CSV table of C-alpha atoms in Angstrom, one decimal:
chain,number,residue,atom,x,y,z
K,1,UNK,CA,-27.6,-75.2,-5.5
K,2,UNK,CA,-24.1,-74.0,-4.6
K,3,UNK,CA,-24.6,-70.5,-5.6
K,4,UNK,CA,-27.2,-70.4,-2.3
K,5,UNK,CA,-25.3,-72.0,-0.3
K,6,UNK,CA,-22.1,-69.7,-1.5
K,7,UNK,CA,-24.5,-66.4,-0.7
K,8,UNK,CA,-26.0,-68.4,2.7
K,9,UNK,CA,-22.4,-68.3,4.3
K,10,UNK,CA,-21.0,-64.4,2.7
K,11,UNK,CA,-24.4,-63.1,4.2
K,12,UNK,CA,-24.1,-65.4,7.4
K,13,UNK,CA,-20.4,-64.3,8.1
K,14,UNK,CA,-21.5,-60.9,7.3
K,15,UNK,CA,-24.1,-61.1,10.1
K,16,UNK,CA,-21.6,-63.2,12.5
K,17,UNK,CA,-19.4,-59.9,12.6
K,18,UNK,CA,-22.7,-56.9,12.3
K,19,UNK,CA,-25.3,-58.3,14.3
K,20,UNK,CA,-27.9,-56.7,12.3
K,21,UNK,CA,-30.6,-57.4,14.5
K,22,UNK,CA,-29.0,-56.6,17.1
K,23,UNK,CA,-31.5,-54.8,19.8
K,24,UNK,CA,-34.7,-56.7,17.9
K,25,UNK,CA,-36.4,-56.9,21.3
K,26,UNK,CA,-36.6,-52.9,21.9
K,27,UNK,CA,-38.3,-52.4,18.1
K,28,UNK,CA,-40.3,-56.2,17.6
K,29,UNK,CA,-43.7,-56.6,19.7
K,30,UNK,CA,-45.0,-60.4,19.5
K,31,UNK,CA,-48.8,-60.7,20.3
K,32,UNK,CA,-49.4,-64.3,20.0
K,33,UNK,CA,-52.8,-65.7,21.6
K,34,UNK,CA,-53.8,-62.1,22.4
K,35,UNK,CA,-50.7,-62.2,25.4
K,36,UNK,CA,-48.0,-59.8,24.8
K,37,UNK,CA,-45.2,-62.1,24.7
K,38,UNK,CA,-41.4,-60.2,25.7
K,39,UNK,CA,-38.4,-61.2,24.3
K,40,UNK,CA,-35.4,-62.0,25.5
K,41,UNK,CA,-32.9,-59.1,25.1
K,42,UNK,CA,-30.4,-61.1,22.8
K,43,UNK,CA,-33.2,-61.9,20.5
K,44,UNK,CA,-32.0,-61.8,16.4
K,45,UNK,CA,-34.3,-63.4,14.8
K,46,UNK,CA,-38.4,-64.8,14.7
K,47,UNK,CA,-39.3,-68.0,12.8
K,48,UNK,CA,-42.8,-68.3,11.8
K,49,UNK,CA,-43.8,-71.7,10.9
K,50,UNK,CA,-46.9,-73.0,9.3
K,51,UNK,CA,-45.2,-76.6,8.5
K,52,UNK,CA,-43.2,-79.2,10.9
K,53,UNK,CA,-39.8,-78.4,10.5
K,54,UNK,CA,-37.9,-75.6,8.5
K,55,UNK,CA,-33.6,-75.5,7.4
K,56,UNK,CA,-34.0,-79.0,5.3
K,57,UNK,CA,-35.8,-80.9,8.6
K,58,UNK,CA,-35.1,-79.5,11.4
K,59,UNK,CA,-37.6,-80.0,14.2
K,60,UNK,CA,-38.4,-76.8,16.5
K,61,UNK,CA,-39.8,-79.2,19.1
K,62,UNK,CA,-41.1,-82.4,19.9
K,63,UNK,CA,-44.9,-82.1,21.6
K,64,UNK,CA,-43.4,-83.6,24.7
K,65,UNK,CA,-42.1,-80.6,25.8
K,66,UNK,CA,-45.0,-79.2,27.0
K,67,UNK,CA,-46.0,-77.8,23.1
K,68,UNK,CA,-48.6,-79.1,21.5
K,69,UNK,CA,-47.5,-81.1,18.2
K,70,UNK,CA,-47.1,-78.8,14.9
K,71,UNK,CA,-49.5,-79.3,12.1
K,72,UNK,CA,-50.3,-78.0,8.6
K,73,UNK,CA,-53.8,-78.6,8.5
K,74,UNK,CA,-54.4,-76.7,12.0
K,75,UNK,CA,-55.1,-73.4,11.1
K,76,UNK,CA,-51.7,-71.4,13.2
K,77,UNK,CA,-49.1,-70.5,12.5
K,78,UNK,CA,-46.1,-71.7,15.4
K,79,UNK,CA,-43.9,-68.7,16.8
């Protein structure tokens, strides 16, 4: 358990100072419900989800924001 959490923060202060996604929105095309979706040019990263919450519980949204709720058994996989 320490070990990840030891290589979690060397490769997360690596990234803090390289950026090495840096420019994901020029080379990453999201289809999602057959729409093109753009992203935002400061985009780093994509989290697929199958499951309610991801990083130990954390909650990508709650359904009354407009999002339907997440669920395992629905067949989709949230972007």
């Amino acid at each position: 358990a320490f070990t990840n959490k030891l290589l979690y923060c060397l490769f997360g202060a690596r990234d803090l100072v390289h950026h090495s996604c840096a420019g994901m929105h020029q080379h990453v095309h999201v289809i999602a419900d057959g729409v093109r979706r753009e992203l935002p040019p400061d985009t780093e990263g994509l989290i697929l989800l199958n499951i309610n919450s991801f990083a130990g519980g954390v909650r990508m949204w709650e359904s009354s924001e407009g999002y339907g709720a997440s669920s395992m058994q629905d067949g989709m996989v949230d972007v």
